[in-house]
Coordinates of N, CA, C and O in Angstrom, one line a residue:
A1 N -3.4 5.4 -3.9 CA -3.3 4.1 -4.1 C -3.9 3.2 -3.2 O -4.2 3.5 -2.2
N2 N -4.1 1.9 -3.6 CA -4.9 0.9 -2.7 C -4.1 -0.3 -2.4 O -3.1 -0.6 -3.0
D3 N -4.3 -0.8 -1.2 CA -3.7 -2.1 -1.0 C -2.2 -2.1 -0.6 O -1.5 -2.9 -1.0
N4 N -1.7 -1.0 0.0 CA -0.3 -0.7 0.3 C -0.1 -0.8 1.7 O -0.9 -0.6 2.5
L5 N 1.3 -1.2 2.0 CA 1.7 -1.1 3.5 C 2.8 -0.1 3.6 O 3.7 0.1 2.8
I6 N 2.5 1.0 4.4 CA 3.5 2.1 4.6 C 3.8 2.0 6.1 O 3.1 2.1 7.0
T7 N 5.2 1.7 6.2 CA 5.8 1.4 7.4 C 7.0 1.9 7.7 O 8.0 2.0 6.6
G8 N 7.5 2.3 8.8 CA 8.8 2.5 9.2 C 9.3 3.9 8.9 O 10.6 4.2 8.7
N9 N 8.5 4.9 8.5 CA 8.9 6.2 8.1 C 8.9 7.2 9.3 O 8.1 7.0 10.2
I10 N 9.8 8.1 9.2 CA 9.8 9.2 10.0 C 9.8 10.5 9.4 O 10.5 10.8 8.4
A11 N 8.7 11.4 9.5 CA 8.5 12.7 9.0 C 8.8 13.6 10.3 O 8.1 13.8 11.0
R12 N 9.7 14.4 10.0 CA 10.2 15.4 11.0 C 10.4 16.7 10.4 O 11.3 16.9 9.3
D13 N 9.9 17.8 11.1 CA 10.1 19.1 10.6 C 9.7 19.5 9.2 O 10.4 20.3 8.6
N14 N 8.7 18.8 8.9 CA 8.2 19.0 7.4 C 7.5 20.5 7.3 O 7.0 20.9 8.4
S15 N 7.5 21.0 6.2 CA 6.8 22.3 6.1 C 5.3 22.1 6.0 O 4.5 23.1 6.3
T16 N 4.8 20.9 5.7 CA 3.3 20.6 5.8 C 3.0 19.4 6.5 O 3.8 19.0 7.6
A17 N 2.1 18.5 6.1 CA 1.7 17.4 6.7 C 3.0 16.4 6.9 O 3.8 16.3 5.9
G18 N 3.0 15.5 7.8 CA 4.2 14.5 7.9 C 3.9 13.3 7.0 O 4.6 13.1 6.1
I19 N 2.6 12.9 7.1 CA 2.3 11.7 6.2 C 0.7 11.9 5.7 O 0.1 12.1 6.5
A20 N 0.6 11.8 4.4 CA -0.7 12.0 3.8 C -1.2 10.8 3.0 O -0.4 10.1 2.3
V21 N -2.4 10.4 3.2 CA -3.2 9.6 2.6 C -4.2 10.3 1.8 O -5.1 10.7 2.4
N22 N -4.0 10.3 0.5 CA -4.8 11.2 -0.4 C -6.1 10.5 -0.8 O -6.3 9.4 -0.7
G23 N -7.0 11.3 -1.2 CA -8.4 11.1 -1.7 C -8.4 9.7 -2.6 O -7.5 9.6 -3.5
G24 N -9.2 8.8 -2.4 CA -9.3 7.7 -3.0 C -8.5 6.4 -2.5 O -8.9 5.4 -2.9
A25 N -7.6 6.7 -1.7 CA -6.7 5.6 -1.1 C -7.6 4.7 -0.4 O -8.2 5.3 0.7
A26 N -7.4 3.4 -0.4 CA -8.3 2.5 0.3 C -7.5 1.3 0.6 O -6.5 0.8 -0.1
R27 N -7.9 0.7 1.7 CA -7.4 -0.6 2.2 C -5.9 -0.6 2.4 O -5.3 -1.7 2.3
N28 N -5.3 0.5 2.8 CA -3.8 0.6 3.1 C -3.6 0.2 4.6 O -4.6 0.5 5.5
I29 N -2.5 -0.1 4.9 CA -2.1 -0.4 6.2 C -1.0 0.6 6.6 O 0.1 0.5 5.9
I30 N -1.1 1.6 7.4 CA -0.2 2.6 7.8 C 0.3 2.3 9.2 O -0.4 2.6 10.2
R31 N 1.5 1.8 9.3 CA 1.8 1.2 10.6 C 3.4 1.6 11.0 O 4.3 1.6 10.1
N32 N 3.6 1.8 12.3 CA 5.0 2.2 12.8 C 5.6 3.2 12.0 O 6.7 3.3 11.8
N33 N 4.8 4.4 11.9 CA 5.3 5.6 11.4 C 5.4 6.7 12.4 O 4.7 6.7 13.5
I34 N 6.2 7.7 12.3 CA 6.4 8.9 13.3 C 6.3 10.0 12.4 O 7.0 10.2 11.4
A35 N 5.3 10.9 12.9 CA 5.3 12.3 12.5 C 5.5 13.4 13.5 O 4.7 13.3 14.5
R36 N 6.6 14.0 13.5 CA 7.0 14.8 14.8 C 7.4 16.0 14.3 O 8.2 16.3 13.3
S37 N 6.9 17.2 15.0 CA 7.3 18.5 14.7 C 7.0 19.1 13.4 O 7.9 19.8 12.8
T38 N 5.9 18.6 12.6 CA 5.6 19.0 11.4 C 4.9 20.4 11.5 O 4.5 20.8 12.5
N39 N 5.0 21.3 10.4 CA 4.4 22.5 10.4 C 3.0 22.4 9.8 O 2.6 23.1 8.8
G40 N 2.4 21.4 10.2 CA 1.0 21.2 9.8 C 0.4 19.9 10.6 O 0.7 19.8 11.8
N41 N -0.3 19.0 10.1 CA -0.8 17.9 10.7 C 0.3 16.7 10.7 O 0.9 16.7 9.8
G42 N 0.3 15.9 11.7 CA 1.0 14.8 11.5 C 0.7 13.8 10.5 O 1.6 13.4 9.7
F43 N -0.7 13.5 10.5 CA -1.2 12.6 9.5 C -2.3 13.4 8.8 O -3.3 13.7 9.6
T44 N -2.4 13.3 7.6 CA -3.6 14.0 6.9 C -4.2 12.8 6.1 O -3.7 12.0 5.3
V45 N -5.5 12.6 6.3 CA -6.2 11.4 5.8 C -7.4 11.9 4.8 O -8.4 12.6 5.4
A46 N -7.3 11.4 3.7 CA -8.6 11.7 2.7 C -8.8 10.4 1.9 O -9.0 10.5 0.6
G47 N -8.7 9.2 2.6 CA -9.0 8.0 2.1 C -10.1 7.3 2.9 O -10.8 7.9 3.7
S48 N -10.4 6.0 2.6 CA -11.3 5.2 3.3 C -10.9 3.8 3.6 O -10.1 3.2 2.6
N49 N -11.4 3.2 4.5 CA -11.2 1.9 4.9 C -9.6 1.5 5.0 O -9.2 0.4 4.7
N50 N -8.9 2.5 5.6 CA -7.4 2.2 5.8 C -7.3 2.0 7.3 O -8.1 2.2 8.1
L51 N -6.1 1.2 7.7 CA -5.8 0.9 9.2 C -4.6 1.7 9.5 O -3.6 1.6 8.8
F52 N -4.8 2.5 10.5 CA -3.6 3.2 10.9 C -3.3 2.6 12.5 O -4.1 2.8 13.3
T53 N -2.1 2.0 12.6 CA -1.7 1.4 13.7 C -0.4 1.5 14.1 O 0.6 1.5 13.3
Q54 N 0.0 1.7 15.4 CA 1.3 1.9 16.1 C 2.0 2.9 15.5 O 3.1 2.9 15.3
N55 N 1.3 4.1 15.1 CA 2.1 5.3 14.7 C 2.1 6.3 15.8 O 1.4 6.3 16.8
T56 N 3.0 7.2 15.7 CA 3.3 8.3 16.8 C 3.0 9.5 16.1 O 3.7 9.9 15.0
A57 N 2.1 10.5 16.6 CA 2.0 11.8 16.2 C 2.4 12.5 17.2 O 1.7 12.7 18.4
E58 N 3.5 13.3 17.2 CA 4.0 14.1 18.3 C 4.4 15.5 18.0 O 5.2 15.9 17.0
S59 N 3.8 16.6 18.8 CA 4.2 17.9 18.8 C 4.1 18.5 17.4 O 5.0 19.3 16.9
N60 N 3.0 18.1 16.6 CA 2.9 18.7 15.2 C 2.1 20.1 15.4 O 1.3 20.2 16.4
S61 N 2.3 21.1 14.6 CA 1.7 22.4 14.8 C 0.3 22.4 14.7 O -0.4 23.3 15.3
N62 N -0.3 21.6 14.0 CA -1.9 21.5 13.9 C -2.3 20.2 14.7 O -2.4 20.4 16.0
Y63 N -2.7 19.2 14.0 CA -3.3 18.1 14.7 C -2.5 16.9 14.4 O -1.8 16.8 13.4
G64 N -2.6 15.9 15.4 CA -1.8 14.7 15.2 C -2.5 14.0 14.0 O -1.7 13.4 13.1
F65 N -3.8 14.0 13.8 CA -4.5 13.3 12.8 C -5.6 14.3 12.2 O -6.2 14.9 13.1
S66 N -5.6 14.5 10.9 CA -6.7 15.4 10.4 C -7.3 14.6 9.4 O -6.8 14.1 8.4
I67 N -8.8 14.4 9.6 CA -9.5 13.6 8.6 C -10.3 14.6 7.7 O -11.2 15.1 8.3
V68 N -9.8 14.6 6.5 CA -10.5 15.7 5.6 C -11.6 15.3 4.8 O -12.4 15.8 4.2
S69 N -11.6 13.9 4.3 CA -12.6 13.2 3.6 C -12.4 11.8 3.8 O -11.5 11.1 4.2
G70 N -13.5 10.9 3.0 CA -13.2 9.6 3.2 C -14.1 9.0 4.3 O -15.2 9.6 4.8
G71 N -13.8 7.8 4.8 CA -14.6 7.3 5.9 C -14.3 5.9 6.3 O -13.5 5.2 5.5
A72 N -14.8 5.5 7.3 CA -14.6 4.1 7.8 C -13.2 3.5 8.0 O -12.8 2.4 7.8
D73 N -12.2 4.7 8.4 CA -10.9 4.3 8.6 C -10.8 3.9 10.1 O -11.5 4.3 10.9
T74 N -9.7 3.1 10.4 CA -9.5 2.5 11.9 C -8.1 3.0 12.2 O -7.2 2.9 11.7
F75 N -8.2 3.5 13.5 CA -6.9 4.0 14.1 C -6.8 3.4 15.4 O -7.6 3.6 16.3
S76 N -5.8 2.6 15.5 CA -5.5 1.7 16.8 C -4.1 1.6 17.3 O -3.3 1.4 16.4
K77 N -3.9 1.7 18.6 CA -2.5 1.5 19.2 C -1.6 2.8 18.8 O -0.4 2.5 18.6
N78 N -2.2 3.8 18.4 CA -1.4 4.9 18.0 C -1.2 5.9 19.3 O -1.7 5.6 20.3
I79 N -0.2 6.7 19.3 CA 0.2 7.7 20.4 C -0.1 9.1 19.8 O 0.5 9.4 18.8
F80 N -0.8 9.8 20.7 CA -1.0 11.2 20.3 C -0.2 12.2 21.5 O -0.7 12.0 22.7
I81 N 0.7 12.9 21.0 CA 1.4 13.8 21.9 C 1.2 15.1 21.5 O 1.7 15.4 20.2
A82 N 0.4 15.9 22.1 CA 0.1 17.3 21.5 C 1.1 18.2 21.5 O 2.2 17.9 22.3
A83 N 1.3 19.2 20.7 CA 2.2 20.3 20.7 C 2.2 21.0 22.0 O 1.1 21.2 22.5
P84 N 3.3 21.5 22.5 CA 3.3 22.1 23.8 C 2.3 23.2 23.9 O 1.6 23.4 25.1
G85 N 2.1 24.1 23.0 CA 1.3 25.2 23.1 C -0.2 24.9 22.5 O -1.1 25.9 22.6
K86 N -0.4 23.7 22.2 CA -1.7 23.4 21.7 C -2.2 22.0 22.5 O -2.3 20.9 21.6
P87 N -2.6 21.9 23.7 CA -2.8 20.6 24.3 C -4.1 19.7 23.8 O -4.0 18.6 24.0
D88 N -5.0 20.5 23.0 CA -6.1 19.6 22.6 C -6.0 19.4 21.0 O -7.1 19.4 20.2
S89 N -4.7 19.2 20.6 CA -4.6 19.0 19.1 C -4.4 17.5 18.7 O -3.6 17.2 18.0
G90 N -5.2 16.8 19.2 CA -5.3 15.2 18.9 C -5.6 15.0 17.6 O -5.0 14.6 16.6
V91 N -7.0 15.0 17.4 CA -7.7 14.7 16.1 C -8.7 15.6 15.5 O -9.5 16.2 16.4
L92 N -8.7 16.1 14.3 CA -9.5 17.0 13.7 C -10.4 16.3 12.8 O -9.7 15.6 11.7
I93 N -11.6 16.1 12.9 CA -12.6 15.3 12.0 C -13.6 16.3 11.1 O -14.4 16.9 11.8
S94 N -13.2 16.5 9.9 CA -14.0 17.2 9.0 C -15.1 16.5 8.3 O -15.6 17.1 7.4
V95 N -15.3 15.3 8.6 CA -16.2 14.4 7.8 C -17.3 14.1 8.8 O -17.2 13.7 10.0
T96 N -18.7 14.2 8.4 CA -19.8 14.0 9.0 C -20.6 12.9 8.6 O -21.6 12.6 9.2
T97 N -20.3 12.2 7.5 CA -20.9 11.2 7.0 C -20.4 9.8 7.3 O -20.8 8.8 6.6
A98 N -19.5 9.8 8.2 CA -18.8 8.4 8.5 C -18.4 8.2 10.1 O -18.4 9.3 10.6
V99 N -18.4 7.0 10.5 CA -17.9 6.8 11.8 C -16.4 6.4 11.8 O -16.0 5.5 10.9
F100 N -15.7 6.9 12.7 CA -14.2 6.5 12.7 C -14.0 5.9 14.1 O -14.3 6.3 15.1
D101 N -13.1 4.8 14.0 CA -12.9 4.0 15.1 C -11.5 4.3 15.7 O -10.3 4.1 14.9
F102 N -11.4 5.1 16.6 CA -10.1 5.5 17.3 C -10.1 4.9 18.7 O -9.6 5.5 19.7
K103 N -10.5 3.6 18.8 CA -10.3 2.9 20.1 C -8.9 2.4 20.3 O -8.3 2.1 19.4
R104 N -8.5 2.3 21.4 CA -7.3 1.7 21.9 C -6.0 2.5 21.5 O -5.1 1.9 21.2
N105 N -6.1 3.9 21.5 CA -5.1 4.7 21.4 C -4.5 5.3 22.6 O -5.4 5.5 23.6
W106 N -3.4 5.9 22.6 CA -2.8 6.6 23.9 C -2.9 8.1 23.6 O -2.4 8.6 22.7
W107 N -3.8 8.8 24.4 CA -4.2 10.2 24.1 C -3.3 11.1 25.1 O -3.5 12.3 25.1
G108 N -2.4 10.6 25.8 CA -1.7 11.4 26.8 C -2.4 11.6 28.0 O -1.8 12.5 28.9
S109 N -3.5 10.9 28.3 CA -4.3 11.2 29.5 C -5.1 10.0 29.7 O -5.4 9.3 28.8
T110 N -5.5 9.8 31.0 CA -6.4 8.8 31.4 C -7.9 9.3 31.8 O -8.6 8.5 32.1
D111 N -7.9 10.6 31.5 CA -9.2 11.3 31.9 C -10.0 11.3 30.6 O -9.7 11.9 29.6
S112 N -11.2 10.8 30.6 CA -11.9 10.6 29.5 C -12.4 12.0 29.1 O -12.7 12.1 27.8
A113 N -12.7 12.8 29.8 CA -13.1 14.3 29.5 C -11.9 14.9 28.7 O -12.1 15.6 27.6
V114 N -10.7 14.6 29.2 CA -9.5 15.2 28.3 C -9.4 14.6 27.1 O -9.2 15.3 26.0
V115 N -9.5 13.3 27.0 CA -9.4 12.6 25.8 C -10.5 13.1 24.7 O -10.2 13.4 23.5
R116 N -11.7 13.2 25.2 CA -12.8 13.7 24.4 C -12.5 15.3 23.7 O -12.7 15.3 22.6
N117 N -11.9 16.0 24.6 CA -11.5 17.3 24.2 C -10.4 17.3 23.1 O -10.2 18.3 22.5
R118 N -9.8 16.2 23.0 CA -8.7 16.1 22.0 C -9.2 15.7 20.6 O -8.5 15.5 19.7
I119 N -10.5 15.5 20.6 CA -11.1 15.2 19.3 C -12.1 16.2 18.8 O -13.0 16.6 19.6
V120 N -11.8 17.1 17.8 CA -12.6 18.3 17.5 C -13.0 18.2 16.1 O -12.7 17.3 15.2
G121 N -13.8 19.2 15.6 CA -14.3 19.4 14.3 C -15.7 19.0 14.1 O -16.3 18.5 15.1
T122 N -16.3 19.2 13.0 CA -17.6 19.0 12.7 C -18.1 17.5 12.8 O -19.1 17.3 13.1
G123 N -17.1 16.7 12.6 CA -17.6 15.2 12.8 C -17.0 14.6 14.1 O -17.0 13.2 14.2
A124 N -16.6 15.4 15.1 CA -16.1 14.8 16.3 C -17.0 13.8 17.1 O -16.6 13.0 17.6
D125 N -18.3 14.0 16.8 CA -19.2 13.1 17.6 C -19.3 11.8 16.9 O -20.0 10.8 17.3
S126 N -18.7 11.7 15.8 CA -18.7 10.3 15.0 C -17.6 9.5 15.3 O -17.2 8.5 14.6
V127 N -16.7 9.9 16.3 CA -15.6 9.1 16.6 C -15.7 8.2 17.7 O -16.4 8.6 18.8
L128 N -15.4 6.9 17.6 CA -15.6 5.9 18.7 C -14.1 6.0 19.4 O -13.1 5.5 18.7
Y129 N -14.0 6.4 20.7 CA -12.7 6.5 21.2 C -12.6 5.7 22.5 O -11.4 5.6 23.0
I130 N -13.6 5.1 23.1 CA -13.6 4.3 24.3 C -13.8 2.8 23.9 O -14.6 2.5 23.1
P131 N -12.7 2.0 24.3 CA -11.7 2.2 25.2 C -10.6 2.8 24.8 O -10.4 2.6 23.6
F132 N -9.8 3.5 25.6 CA -8.6 4.0 25.0 C -7.4 3.5 26.0 O -7.8 3.0 27.0
R133 N -6.2 3.6 25.5 CA -5.0 3.2 26.3 C -4.9 3.9 27.7 O -5.2 5.0 27.7
L134 N -4.3 3.3 28.7 CA -4.0 3.9 29.9 C -2.7 4.2 30.0 O -2.1 4.7 31.1
G135 N -2.0 3.9 28.9 CA -0.4 4.2 29.0 C -0.1 4.2 27.6 O -0.7 3.9 26.7
T136 N 1.3 4.7 27.5 CA 1.8 4.7 26.0 C 1.9 3.3 25.4 O 1.7 2.4 26.1
V137 N 1.9 3.4 24.1 CA 2.0 2.2 23.2 C 3.4 1.9 22.8 O 3.9 2.9 22.2
D138 N 4.0 0.9 22.8 CA 5.4 0.6 22.3 C 5.2 0.4 20.7 O 4.7 -0.6 20.3
T139 N 5.6 1.4 20.0 CA 5.5 1.6 18.5 C 6.7 1.0 17.8 O 6.8 1.1 16.5
A140 N 7.7 0.7 18.6 CA 8.9 0.2 17.9 C 8.7 -1.1 17.0 O 7.7 -1.8 17.1
P141 N 9.3 -1.1 15.9 CA 9.0 -2.3 14.9 C 9.2 -3.6 15.7 O 10.0 -3.8 16.4
G142 N 8.1 -4.4 15.5 CA 8.1 -5.7 16.1 C 7.4 -5.6 17.5 O 7.3 -6.7 18.1
A143 N 7.1 -4.5 18.0 CA 6.6 -4.3 19.3 C 5.2 -4.9 19.4 O 4.5 -4.9 18.3
D144 N 4.7 -5.4 20.4 CA 3.3 -6.0 20.6 C 3.1 -7.1 19.6 O 1.9 -7.4 19.4
T145 N 4.1 -7.7 18.9 CA 3.8 -8.7 18.1 C 4.7 -10.0 18.3 O 4.6 -10.9 17.7
V146 N 5.5 -9.9 19.3 CA 6.3 -11.0 19.7 C 5.7 -12.0 20.7 O 5.4 -11.6 21.8
A147 N 5.7 -13.1 20.4 CA 5.0 -14.1 21.2 C 5.9 -14.5 22.4 O 7.1 -14.5 22.2
P148 N 5.4 -14.7 23.6 CA 6.3 -15.3 24.7 C 6.9 -16.6 24.3 O 6.6 -17.3 23.4
R149 N 7.8 -16.7 25.1 CA 8.6 -18.1 24.9 C 7.7 -19.2 25.3 O 6.7 -19.1 26.2
A150 N 7.7 -20.4 24.6 CA 6.9 -21.6 24.8 C 7.3 -22.1 26.3 O 8.6 -22.2 26.5
P151 N 6.4 -22.8 26.9 CA 6.8 -23.5 28.1 C 7.6 -24.6 27.9 O 7.7 -25.3 26.7
D152 N 8.3 -25.0 28.8 CA 9.3 -26.3 28.7 C 8.6 -27.5 28.5 O 8.9 -28.3 27.9
T153 N 7.4 -27.7 29.3 CA 6.7 -29.0 29.3 C 5.1 -28.6 29.3 O 4.8 -27.6 29.9
V154 N 4.4 -29.4 28.6 CA 3.1 -29.2 28.3 C 2.5 -30.7 28.6 O 3.0 -31.6 27.9
A155 N 1.3 -30.9 29.3 CA 0.7 -32.0 29.5 C -0.8 -31.9 29.4 O -1.3 -30.8 29.9
A156 N -1.4 -32.9 28.6 CA -2.9 -32.8 28.5 C -3.4 -34.2 29.0 O -2.9 -35.3 28.6
V157 N -4.3 -34.1 29.8 CA -5.1 -35.3 30.4 C -6.5 -35.3 30.1 O -7.4 -34.3 30.4
A158 N -7.0 -36.5 29.7 CA -8.5 -36.4 29.3 C -9.2 -36.7 30.6 O -9.0 -37.7 31.4
L159 N -10.1 -35.9 30.8 CA -11.0 -36.0 32.2 C -12.2 -36.7 31.8 O -12.9 -37.3 32.7
S160 N -12.7 -36.6 30.7 CA -14.1 -37.1 30.3 C -14.0 -37.1 28.6 O -13.2 -36.6 28.1
D161 N -15.2 -37.5 28.1 CA -15.3 -37.3 26.7 C -15.4 -35.7 26.2 O -15.1 -35.5 25.1
T162 N -15.7 -34.9 27.1 CA -15.9 -33.5 26.7 C -15.0 -32.7 27.4 O -15.1 -31.3 27.3
M163 N -14.1 -33.2 28.3 CA -13.2 -32.4 29.2 C -11.7 -32.7 29.1 O -11.6 -34.0 29.1
I164 N -10.9 -31.7 29.1 CA -9.4 -32.2 29.2 C -8.8 -31.1 30.3 O -9.3 -29.9 30.4
R165 N -7.7 -31.5 30.8 CA -6.8 -30.7 31.6 C -5.6 -30.4 31.0 O -4.9 -31.5 30.6
V166 N -5.2 -29.2 30.7 CA -4.1 -28.9 30.1 C -3.1 -28.0 31.2 O -3.7 -27.2 31.9
S167 N -1.9 -28.5 31.4 CA -1.0 -28.0 32.5 C 0.4 -27.9 31.7 O 0.7 -28.5 30.7
W168 N 1.1 -26.8 32.2 CA 2.5 -26.5 31.9 C 3.4 -26.1 32.9 O 3.0 -25.4 33.9
A169 N 4.7 -26.3 32.6 CA 5.7 -25.8 33.6 C 6.0 -24.2 33.3 O 5.9 -23.8 32.1
A170 N 6.3 -23.5 34.2 CA 6.6 -22.1 34.1 C 8.0 -22.0 33.1 O 8.8 -23.0 33.3
V171 N 8.0 -21.0 32.4 CA 9.2 -20.8 31.6 C 10.3 -20.3 32.2 O 10.2 -19.4 33.2
T172 N 11.5 -20.9 32.1 CA 12.7 -20.5 32.9 C 13.6 -19.8 32.1 O 13.7 -19.8 31.0

């Protein structure tokens, strides 16, 4: 299916993939989902032009994400926690005809060589993963989307025809 929002799901201890985006699925947003301890991949992807953001793939028996077909999907602000016995089980890419954007994810390490080793498969060289997060991402609903409180006072002063000075008081 196309143009859907898939959010707030928990797939735990499944006998196969936690969450699957099947062939032909396009322009979907998959956000704030958790795939934990599945007996397969956390997320299996066979669509294109989908956005995966703020998801957690944790301790799945195969890979956090397995890309089996499709292309041009974007994966951002996700958390990859490998299975205890399989430390390099982040992403399996089986597609060689597309580029995948895996920038700004937390891979469980700040070492770029370790992060690169968590991307495997015939299409591993087509993954953009730098820059990556230097710490975990808060994937709770509403996280990273709440604006700070507005300042108590704001003042704007014209300095010339092309310049202004904006100042504000600290929020208390």
